[in-house]
Structures are given as C-alpha cells and as structure tokens.
Coordinates of N, CA and C in Angstrom, one line a residue:
Chain A
X1 N 78.7 -7.4 79.4 CA 78.3 -6.1 78.8 C 76.8 -6.1 78.6
X2 N 76.2 -5.2 79.2 CA 74.9 -5.2 79.1 C 74.5 -4.3 77.8
X3 N 73.8 -5.2 76.8 CA 73.3 -4.7 75.5 C 72.0 -4.1 75.6
X4 N 72.0 -2.8 74.8 CA 70.7 -2.0 74.9 C 70.2 -2.0 73.3
X5 N 68.9 -2.6 73.3 CA 68.3 -2.6 72.1 C 67.1 -1.7 71.8
X6 N 67.3 -0.9 70.9 CA 66.1 0.1 70.7 C 65.2 -0.3 69.7
X7 N 64.1 -0.1 69.5 CA 63.3 -0.3 68.3 C 62.0 0.9 68.4
X8 N 61.7 1.4 67.0 CA 62.3 0.9 65.9 C 63.5 1.8 65.7
X9 N 64.4 1.5 64.7 CA 65.7 2.1 64.4 C 65.2 3.4 63.5
X10 N 64.1 3.7 63.0 CA 63.5 4.9 62.5 C 62.1 5.0 62.5
X11 N 61.5 5.9 62.2 CA 59.9 6.1 62.3 C 59.7 7.5 61.5
X12 N 58.5 7.5 60.8 CA 58.0 8.7 60.4 C 57.0 9.2 60.8
X13 N 56.8 10.4 61.4 CA 55.7 10.8 62.1 C 55.3 12.5 61.5
X14 N 54.1 12.7 61.9 CA 53.5 14.1 61.6 C 53.6 15.0 63.0
X15 N 53.7 16.2 62.8 CA 53.6 17.0 63.9 C 52.3 16.7 64.5
X16 N 52.4 16.8 65.7 CA 51.0 16.5 66.5 C 51.1 14.8 66.9
X17 N 51.4 14.0 66.1 CA 51.6 12.5 66.7 C 52.1 12.2 67.9
X18 N 51.5 11.1 68.4 CA 52.1 10.4 69.7 C 53.1 9.5 69.2
X19 N 54.2 9.5 69.6 CA 55.5 8.6 69.2 C 55.9 8.0 70.5
X20 N 56.3 6.6 70.1 CA 56.7 5.9 71.4 C 58.0 4.9 70.8
X21 N 59.0 5.2 71.6 CA 60.1 4.5 71.2 C 60.6 3.5 72.5
X22 N 61.0 2.3 72.1 CA 61.3 1.3 73.2 C 62.6 0.9 73.2
X23 N 63.2 0.8 74.4 CA 64.4 0.1 74.8 C 64.6 -1.0 75.6
X24 N 65.2 -2.0 75.2 CA 65.4 -3.2 76.1 C 66.8 -3.4 76.5
X25 N 66.8 -3.7 77.8 CA 68.2 -4.2 78.2 C 68.5 -5.6 78.4
X26 N 69.6 -6.1 78.0 CA 69.9 -7.6 78.1 C 69.8 -8.1 79.3
X27 N 69.8 -7.2 80.5 CA 69.5 -7.9 81.9 C 69.0 -6.7 82.5
X28 N 68.6 -7.0 83.7 CA 67.7 -6.0 84.4 C 68.7 -4.9 84.9
X29 N 68.3 -3.8 84.8 CA 69.0 -2.3 85.0 C 68.2 -1.5 86.0
X30 N 67.2 -2.1 86.6 CA 66.2 -1.4 87.3 C 65.8 -0.1 86.7
X31 N 66.4 1.0 87.2 CA 65.7 2.2 86.6 C 66.9 3.0 86.2
X32 N 68.1 2.4 86.1 CA 69.5 3.0 85.6 C 69.2 3.2 84.1
X33 N 68.3 3.9 83.5 CA 68.3 4.1 82.2 C 67.8 5.7 82.0
X34 N 68.8 6.0 80.9 CA 68.7 7.5 80.5 C 68.1 7.5 79.0
X35 N 67.6 8.7 78.5 CA 67.4 8.9 77.1 C 68.1 10.4 76.8
X36 N 68.6 10.3 75.6 CA 69.1 11.6 74.9 C 68.6 11.8 73.6
X37 N 68.4 13.1 73.1 CA 68.2 13.6 72.0 C 69.2 14.2 71.4
X38 N 69.4 13.8 70.1 CA 70.6 14.4 69.2 C 70.2 14.9 67.9
X39 N 70.5 16.1 67.5 CA 70.1 16.6 66.4 C 71.3 16.8 65.7
X40 N 71.3 16.8 64.1 CA 72.3 16.6 63.1 C 73.2 17.8 63.6
X41 N 74.8 17.2 63.7 CA 75.7 18.1 63.8 C 76.0 18.6 65.4
X42 N 75.0 18.0 66.2 CA 75.2 18.5 67.6 C 75.5 17.2 68.4
X43 N 76.1 17.6 69.7 CA 76.1 16.7 70.5 C 74.9 16.4 71.1
X44 N 74.9 14.8 71.6 CA 73.4 14.6 72.4 C 73.3 15.5 73.5
X45 N 71.8 15.4 74.0 CA 71.4 16.2 75.2 C 70.8 15.3 75.9
X46 N 70.8 15.3 77.2 CA 70.0 14.5 78.1 C 68.6 14.9 78.3
X47 N 67.8 14.1 78.2 CA 66.3 14.3 78.2 C 65.6 13.7 79.7
X48 N 66.1 12.4 79.7 CA 65.7 11.8 80.9 C 66.6 11.0 81.9
X49 N 66.4 11.2 83.0 CA 67.2 10.3 83.9 C 66.5 9.4 84.8
X50 N 67.0 8.2 85.3 CA 66.5 7.4 86.1 C 65.0 6.7 85.4
X51 N 65.1 6.6 84.4 CA 63.9 6.1 83.4 C 63.0 6.8 83.5
X52 N 62.4 7.9 84.4 CA 61.3 8.6 84.3 C 61.4 10.2 84.5
X53 N 62.6 10.4 84.9 CA 62.7 11.7 85.4 C 63.3 12.6 84.5
X54 N 62.4 13.8 84.2 CA 62.8 14.8 83.2 C 63.8 15.7 83.8
X55 N 64.9 16.0 82.7 CA 65.7 17.0 83.3 C 65.1 18.2 83.4
X56 N 65.6 19.1 84.3 CA 65.0 20.4 84.1 C 65.2 21.2 82.9
X57 N 64.0 21.7 82.5 CA 63.8 22.3 81.3 C 63.5 21.7 80.0
X58 N 63.3 20.4 80.2 CA 62.8 19.6 79.1 C 61.3 19.4 79.0
X59 N 60.7 19.8 77.9 CA 59.2 19.9 77.7 C 58.6 18.7 78.3
X60 N 57.2 18.9 78.7 CA 56.6 17.9 79.6 C 56.0 17.1 78.4
X61 N 56.2 17.3 77.4 CA 55.6 16.3 76.3 C 56.3 15.1 76.2
X62 N 57.7 15.2 76.7 CA 58.5 14.1 76.9 C 58.2 13.3 78.4
X63 N 58.2 11.9 78.2 CA 57.9 11.2 79.3 C 58.7 9.8 79.0
X64 N 59.2 9.3 80.1 CA 59.6 8.0 80.2 C 59.2 7.2 81.2
X65 N 59.1 5.8 80.9 CA 58.8 4.7 81.8 C 59.5 3.5 81.7
X66 N 59.1 2.6 82.5 CA 59.7 1.1 82.6 C 60.8 1.0 83.9
X67 N 61.0 -0.5 83.9 CA 61.9 -0.8 84.9 C 62.3 -2.1 84.5
X68 N 63.3 -2.7 85.2 CA 63.9 -3.9 84.8 C 64.8 -3.9 83.5
X69 N 64.0 -4.5 82.4 CA 64.6 -4.8 81.1 C 64.0 -4.0 80.0
X70 N 62.8 -3.4 80.3 CA 61.6 -2.7 79.2 C 61.5 -1.4 79.5
X71 N 61.8 -0.2 78.8 CA 61.6 1.1 78.8 C 61.0 1.6 77.9
X72 N 60.4 2.6 77.8 CA 59.7 3.5 76.8 C 60.0 5.0 76.9
X73 N 60.3 5.6 75.8 CA 60.2 7.0 75.7 C 58.9 7.6 74.8
X74 N 58.3 8.1 75.4 CA 57.2 8.8 74.7 C 57.0 10.1 74.6
X75 N 56.7 10.8 73.2 CA 56.6 12.2 73.2 C 55.0 12.1 72.8
X76 N 54.2 12.9 73.5 CA 52.9 13.1 73.3 C 52.4 13.7 72.2
X77 N 53.0 14.8 71.8 CA 52.4 15.4 70.5 C 53.8 16.1 70.1
X78 N 54.1 15.5 69.0 CA 55.3 15.7 68.3 C 55.5 17.2 67.7
X79 N 56.5 18.0 68.0 CA 56.5 19.1 67.6 C 57.7 19.1 66.5
X80 N 57.8 20.3 65.6 CA 58.9 20.4 64.6 C 60.3 20.1 65.2
X81 N 60.7 20.5 66.3 CA 61.9 20.7 67.0 C 62.4 19.3 67.6
X82 N 61.4 18.3 67.5 CA 61.7 17.1 68.2 C 62.1 15.8 67.1
X83 N 62.2 16.5 65.7 CA 62.7 15.5 64.7 C 64.1 15.5 65.1
X84 N 64.6 14.4 65.4 CA 66.3 14.0 65.9 C 66.3 12.5 65.9
X85 N 67.6 12.2 66.5 CA 67.6 10.8 66.7 C 67.8 10.7 68.2
X86 N 67.1 9.8 68.8 CA 67.1 9.3 70.3 C 67.8 8.1 70.5
X87 N 68.7 8.0 71.9 CA 69.2 7.0 72.3 C 69.0 6.8 73.8
X88 N 69.1 5.4 74.2 CA 69.0 4.8 75.4 C 70.2 4.9 76.0
X89 N 70.6 4.8 77.1 CA 71.8 4.3 77.7 C 71.6 4.1 79.1
X90 N 72.3 2.6 79.5 CA 72.5 2.3 80.9 C 73.4 2.6 81.8
X91 N 73.2 3.1 83.0 CA 74.2 3.5 84.0 C 74.1 2.6 85.3
X92 N 73.6 1.5 84.9 CA 73.7 0.3 86.1 C 75.1 -0.3 86.4
X93 N 75.9 -0.5 85.2 CA 77.2 -1.1 85.2 C 78.1 -0.8 84.1
X94 N 79.3 -1.1 84.5 CA 80.3 -0.8 83.5 C 80.6 -1.8 82.5
X95 N 80.7 -1.6 81.4 CA 80.8 -0.4 80.6 C 79.4 0.2 80.4
X96 N 79.4 1.6 80.4 CA 78.2 2.3 80.2 C 77.9 1.9 78.8
X97 N 76.7 1.7 78.4 CA 76.3 1.2 77.0 C 74.9 2.1 76.6
X98 N 75.3 2.1 75.3 CA 73.8 3.0 74.6 C 73.3 2.0 73.5
X99 N 72.0 2.4 73.2 CA 71.5 1.7 72.3 C 71.7 2.3 70.9
X100 N 71.4 1.9 69.9 CA 71.9 2.4 68.5 C 71.1 3.5 67.9
X101 N 70.0 3.9 68.8 CA 69.3 5.2 68.2 C 68.1 4.9 67.6
X102 N 67.1 5.8 67.6 CA 65.9 5.9 66.8 C 65.7 7.2 66.1
X103 N 65.6 7.1 64.7 CA 65.8 8.5 64.2 C 64.3 8.7 64.0
X104 N 63.9 9.9 64.4 CA 62.5 10.3 64.1 C 62.4 11.4 63.0
X105 N 61.8 10.8 61.8 CA 61.7 11.7 60.6 C 60.2 12.3 60.3
X106 N 60.4 13.5 59.5 CA 58.9 14.0 59.1 C 58.3 13.2 58.3
X107 N 57.1 12.8 58.3 CA 56.3 12.0 57.3 C 55.8 13.1 56.4
Chain B
X1 N 80.5 25.0 80.3 CA 80.7 24.7 78.8 C 81.9 23.7 78.9
X2 N 81.9 23.0 77.8 CA 82.8 22.0 77.8 C 83.4 22.1 76.3
X3 N 84.6 22.5 76.3 CA 85.4 22.8 74.9 C 86.6 21.8 74.5
X4 N 86.5 20.8 73.7 CA 87.4 20.0 73.4 C 88.6 20.4 72.3
X5 N 89.5 20.0 72.5 CA 90.6 20.3 71.4 C 91.6 18.9 71.2
X6 N 92.4 19.1 70.3 CA 93.5 18.1 70.1 C 93.2 17.1 69.1
X7 N 92.0 17.0 68.4 CA 91.7 16.1 67.4 C 92.4 16.4 66.0
X8 N 92.3 15.5 65.3 CA 93.2 15.5 63.8 C 93.4 14.0 63.4
X9 N 94.1 14.2 62.2 CA 94.3 12.9 61.5 C 95.7 12.6 61.9
X10 N 95.8 11.1 62.5 CA 96.8 10.3 62.7 C 97.0 8.9 61.9
X11 N 98.3 8.6 62.1 CA 98.5 7.3 61.2 C 98.2 6.0 62.2
X12 N 97.8 5.1 61.7 CA 97.6 3.8 62.6 C 98.9 3.5 63.4
X13 N 98.7 3.3 64.8 CA 100.0 3.1 65.6 C 100.4 4.5 66.2
X14 N 99.9 5.6 65.8 CA 100.2 6.7 66.4 C 99.5 7.2 67.5
X15 N 100.0 8.4 68.1 CA 99.3 9.0 69.3 C 98.7 10.3 69.3
X16 N 97.9 10.7 70.3 CA 97.0 12.0 70.1 C 96.7 12.3 71.5
X17 N 96.5 13.3 71.9 CA 96.1 13.8 73.2 C 94.9 14.6 72.9
X18 N 93.9 14.4 73.6 CA 92.8 15.3 73.5 C 92.6 15.8 74.9
X19 N 92.1 17.2 74.8 CA 92.1 17.9 76.0 C 90.6 18.5 75.8
X20 N 90.4 19.0 77.0 CA 88.8 19.5 77.4 C 88.9 20.8 78.5
X21 N 88.5 21.9 78.1 CA 88.5 22.8 79.0 C 87.2 23.2 79.5
X22 N 86.9 23.0 80.9 CA 85.5 23.1 81.4 C 85.3 24.5 82.0
X23 N 84.0 24.9 82.1 CA 83.8 26.2 82.8 C 82.4 26.3 83.0
X24 N 81.8 26.9 83.8 CA 80.3 27.3 84.2 C 79.8 26.4 85.3
X25 N 80.7 25.2 85.7 CA 80.4 24.4 86.8 C 81.4 24.2 87.9
X26 N 81.2 23.4 89.0 CA 82.4 22.8 89.7 C 82.9 21.7 89.4
X27 N 84.2 22.0 88.5 CA 84.7 20.9 87.8 C 85.1 19.7 88.8
X28 N 85.7 20.4 89.9 CA 86.4 19.4 90.9 C 85.4 18.4 91.7
X29 N 84.3 18.9 91.6 CA 83.2 17.7 92.1 C 82.5 17.1 91.2
X30 N 82.9 17.0 90.1 CA 82.2 16.2 89.1 C 83.0 15.0 88.4
X31 N 82.3 13.8 88.2 CA 82.7 12.8 87.6 C 83.0 13.6 86.0
X32 N 83.8 12.8 85.3 CA 83.9 13.4 83.7 C 84.4 12.2 83.1
X33 N 83.8 12.2 81.9 CA 84.0 11.1 80.9 C 84.4 11.4 79.5
X34 N 84.9 10.6 78.8 CA 84.7 10.7 77.3 C 84.0 9.7 76.8
X35 N 83.2 10.1 75.6 CA 82.3 9.3 74.9 C 82.5 9.6 73.3
X36 N 82.6 8.7 72.6 CA 83.0 8.8 71.2 C 81.7 8.2 70.5
X37 N 81.7 8.8 69.0 CA 80.8 8.5 68.1 C 81.3 8.2 66.7
X38 N 81.1 7.1 66.3 CA 81.4 6.9 65.0 C 80.1 6.4 64.1
X39 N 80.1 6.8 62.8 CA 79.1 6.2 62.0 C 78.8 4.8 62.1
X40 N 79.7 4.1 62.3 CA 79.7 2.4 62.3 C 79.2 1.9 63.5
X41 N 79.7 2.6 64.8 CA 79.5 2.2 65.9 C 78.7 2.8 67.0
X42 N 78.1 4.1 66.3 CA 77.1 4.8 67.2 C 77.9 5.2 68.4
X43 N 77.3 5.7 69.6 CA 77.9 6.2 70.6 C 78.3 5.2 71.5
X44 N 79.6 5.5 71.9 CA 80.5 4.5 73.0 C 81.1 5.2 74.0
X45 N 80.9 4.8 75.1 CA 81.5 5.4 76.1 C 82.8 4.8 76.2
X46 N 83.8 5.5 76.3 CA 85.3 5.3 76.4 C 85.9 5.0 77.8
X47 N 85.8 6.0 78.7 CA 86.5 6.2 79.8 C 85.8 7.3 80.8
X48 N 86.0 7.2 82.3 CA 85.5 8.2 83.0 C 86.4 8.1 84.1
X49 N 86.6 9.2 85.1 CA 87.4 9.6 85.9 C 86.6 10.2 87.1
X50 N 86.8 9.5 88.4 CA 86.4 10.2 89.6 C 86.9 11.5 89.9
X51 N 86.2 12.3 90.7 CA 86.4 13.8 90.9 C 87.8 14.2 91.2
X52 N 88.6 13.3 92.1 CA 89.7 13.5 92.6 C 90.7 12.8 91.7
X53 N 90.3 12.1 90.7 CA 91.3 11.4 90.0 C 91.4 10.0 90.4
X54 N 91.2 9.4 91.5 CA 91.7 8.4 92.2 C 91.1 7.0 91.5
X55 N 89.9 7.2 90.6 CA 89.5 6.3 90.2 C 89.2 6.5 88.5
X56 N 89.4 5.4 87.8 CA 89.2 5.5 86.4 C 88.7 4.2 85.9
X57 N 88.0 4.3 84.8 CA 87.5 3.1 84.3 C 87.3 3.2 82.5
X58 N 87.6 2.2 81.9 CA 87.7 2.3 80.5 C 86.9 1.1 80.0
X59 N 86.4 1.2 78.8 CA 86.1 0.2 77.9 C 87.1 -0.7 77.4
X60 N 86.8 -2.1 77.2 CA 87.8 -2.8 77.2 C 88.5 -2.6 76.0
X61 N 88.1 -2.3 74.9 CA 88.8 -1.9 73.6 C 89.9 -0.8 73.7
X62 N 89.9 0.0 74.9 CA 90.9 0.9 74.9 C 91.7 0.6 76.0
X63 N 91.6 -0.4 76.9 CA 92.3 -0.6 78.0 C 93.8 -0.6 77.5
X64 N 94.7 -0.1 78.5 CA 96.1 0.0 77.9 C 96.6 0.6 76.9
X65 N 95.6 1.4 76.4 CA 96.0 2.3 75.1 C 95.8 3.7 75.6
X66 N 94.7 4.0 76.2 CA 94.2 5.3 76.3 C 94.5 5.6 78.1
X67 N 94.5 6.9 78.2 CA 94.6 7.0 79.9 C 93.8 8.5 79.8
X68 N 93.0 8.5 80.6 CA 92.2 9.6 81.2 C 92.9 10.3 82.3
X69 N 92.9 11.6 82.3 CA 93.4 12.2 83.5 C 92.7 13.6 83.5
X70 N 92.9 14.2 84.8 CA 92.3 15.6 84.9 C 93.1 16.3 85.9
X71 N 92.9 17.7 85.7 CA 93.9 18.8 86.5 C 92.5 19.6 87.1
X72 N 92.5 19.4 88.3 CA 91.3 20.4 88.8 C 91.7 21.6 89.0
X73 N 92.9 22.0 89.3 CA 93.5 23.3 89.4 C 93.3 24.2 88.1
X74 N 93.1 23.5 87.2 CA 93.0 24.0 85.7 C 91.8 23.7 85.1
X75 N 90.7 23.1 86.0 CA 89.5 22.8 85.4 C 89.6 22.0 83.8
X76 N 90.5 21.0 83.6 CA 90.7 20.6 82.5 C 90.7 18.8 82.7
X77 N 90.2 18.3 81.4 CA 90.4 16.8 81.4 C 91.2 16.4 80.0
X78 N 91.6 15.4 80.1 CA 92.6 14.9 78.9 C 92.4 13.3 78.7
X79 N 92.5 13.2 77.4 CA 92.6 11.7 77.2 C 93.8 11.4 76.4
X80 N 94.7 10.8 76.9 CA 96.1 10.3 76.1 C 95.7 8.9 75.3
X81 N 95.8 9.1 73.9 CA 95.7 8.0 73.1 C 96.8 7.7 72.5
X82 N 97.2 6.1 72.6 CA 98.3 5.5 71.9 C 97.9 4.3 71.0
X83 N 98.8 3.8 70.5 CA 98.6 2.9 69.5 C 97.0 2.7 68.8
X84 N 97.0 4.0 68.4 CA 95.7 4.2 67.6 C 95.5 3.0 66.4
X85 N 94.0 2.9 66.2 CA 93.8 2.0 65.3 C 92.6 2.4 64.4
X86 N 92.2 2.2 63.3 CA 91.4 2.7 62.5 C 90.0 2.8 63.1
X87 N 89.7 1.7 63.9 CA 88.4 1.9 64.4 C 88.1 2.8 65.7
X88 N 89.2 3.4 66.0 CA 89.2 4.5 66.9 C 88.8 5.7 66.4
X89 N 88.7 5.9 65.2 CA 88.2 7.2 64.4 C 86.8 7.4 64.9
X90 N 86.6 8.6 65.2 CA 85.2 9.0 65.9 C 85.2 10.5 66.0
X91 N 84.3 11.1 66.4 CA 84.1 12.2 67.3 C 84.1 11.9 68.7
X92 N 85.1 12.5 69.4 CA 85.0 12.4 70.9 C 84.5 13.4 71.6
X93 N 83.7 13.3 72.4 CA 83.2 14.2 73.3 C 83.5 14.1 74.7
X94 N 83.8 15.4 75.4 CA 84.1 15.4 76.7 C 82.7 15.8 77.4
X95 N 82.5 15.0 78.5 CA 81.3 15.0 78.9 C 81.2 14.9 80.5
X96 N 80.2 15.9 81.1 CA 80.2 15.8 82.4 C 79.3 14.8 83.0
X97 N 79.9 14.0 84.0 CA 79.1 13.1 84.7 C 80.0 11.6 84.4
X98 N 79.5 10.7 85.4 CA 80.4 9.3 85.1 C 79.2 8.3 84.7
X99 N 78.1 8.5 84.7 CA 76.9 7.5 84.5 C 75.8 8.3 83.6
X100 N 75.6 9.3 84.2 CA 74.6 10.4 83.7 C 75.1 11.6 83.1
X101 N 75.2 11.5 81.8 CA 75.9 12.4 81.0 C 75.0 13.7 80.7
X102 N 75.1 14.5 81.4 CA 74.2 15.8 81.6 C 74.7 17.0 80.7
X103 N 76.1 17.2 80.3 CA 76.4 18.1 79.8 C 77.5 17.5 78.8
X104 N 77.7 17.9 77.6 CA 78.3 17.6 76.4 C 79.2 18.6 75.8
X105 N 80.5 18.6 75.4 CA 81.1 19.3 74.6 C 80.7 19.3 73.1
X106 N 81.3 19.9 72.4 CA 81.0 19.9 70.7 C 81.6 19.0 70.0
X107 N 82.6 18.4 70.8 CA 83.2 17.2 70.1 C 84.6 17.5 69.4
X108 N 85.5 16.9 69.4 CA 86.7 16.8 68.3 C 86.8 15.6 67.7
X109 N 87.1 15.9 66.4 CA 87.1 14.6 65.4 C 88.6 14.0 65.2
X110 N 88.7 12.7 65.6 CA 89.9 12.0 65.2 C 89.8 11.1 64.2
X111 N 90.6 11.1 63.2 CA 90.7 10.2 62.3 C 92.1 9.2 62.2
X112 N 92.0 8.0 62.4 CA 93.1 7.4 62.0 C 93.1 6.7 60.7
X113 N 94.1 6.8 59.9 CA 94.3 6.6 58.7 C 95.7 6.7 58.0
X114 N 96.1 6.1 57.2 CA 97.5 6.1 56.6 C 97.1 7.0 55.1

C-alpha cells in the first residue's frame, strides 16, 4: 500500500497568513494526488485534483503543486472560512489512501 | 446529492446494510465508493464499484466481509457488512467517484459494540 504522510499535523495561523501543507507519498504517484478540506461535523470536500487542478468553484487562493512523491497545498492568504482540516489522498493505485490530516487553527 | 441510511449500533459479529440514495447527477455513469472515518484511523477508503457493477474493489481489512453493490435503475448504492468488528466503527460516507471523490454524502454512523 502507498503511505501518505502529511506535515505538520496541525498549525496555528492568522487571517491573511500564507500557509503551506506538505504531503509525501511512500512511492511515486506522478500527479495522482488530491486535496480535501473538512470542517467539523461535515463531510470532506474536494479542493484539488491531479495535484494542481482546482475544482470548479474553489477560491484561487488555494493552489497545489508537486509530482512524484512530494506535494504541497498552499493557501496564499488565509481566510476565516479556511480554518479546517486538510487531507491529501492518492488515486494512483488500490487501495486508495489518505494522509492523516493537517488541522489549521486560528492563532 | 447523496443521502446515506442504515447506520446504527450492532454487536460484534453482527451485520448491517448501508444504503445511499443518489440524485442530481447521472448515477449510472459514475464510479461510486464508500469511505469511512473514525477518530483513531482517520479517513479510509473501503470499497468502490464500476458504473455497471462489473468491477468492485475493497480494502484488505474488509475483503470477504463487506459487499458493495448498486442498482442503477433506483440510483442507489449499498454496502452489506457482515462479521462486524469494533474496528469497523466509523462514520461511513457514500462518495461519487472511484478515485477522485468529488461529492460526499453527510455520512451514517456505525458503532460496533456489545
């Protein structure tokens, strides 16, 4: 199975900050990497697919990059509605696997 | 929209059937999946099924115990769960997609406990 390792597991940031979350795959997944946002009590929502493609309707302050084994999710200017937990997931092979999540909290 | 039902409390070794009613998209042309989430294990993909039901895939921990199925005429997805274990306790989400999970239901809670 492909292991997905996210870092950090949590971070504190202020509105307007630039935030970067990293995700590392245990083997190459080319660009078969997705990012999700989950708010408390809600289901996850897809933000980015194919490592860098924003889902329609997702604000442009979100961006993704990377290929192979190393990926990043960047929020260019953190907004109040962005405080949530973010997960990466690979869809290169079965079983589909997720990272453990990064919780973005208000500083 | 994806609406799950069928969750609840079940004893270890018991069975439960989850259902998902889909609307708002062409169900018959979409891969569908079940993904679960528990506090201890985070998000875990459980199973998925091809558009016509001809192919199914499962995470190793549920193989032989869970069965995913679909009824395209009724726009419905199911997950039959048998020989349930404490570690199967989680919120189970019905999800559109086989690898890109682009729409999620609100989830249904399954608790396996005596």
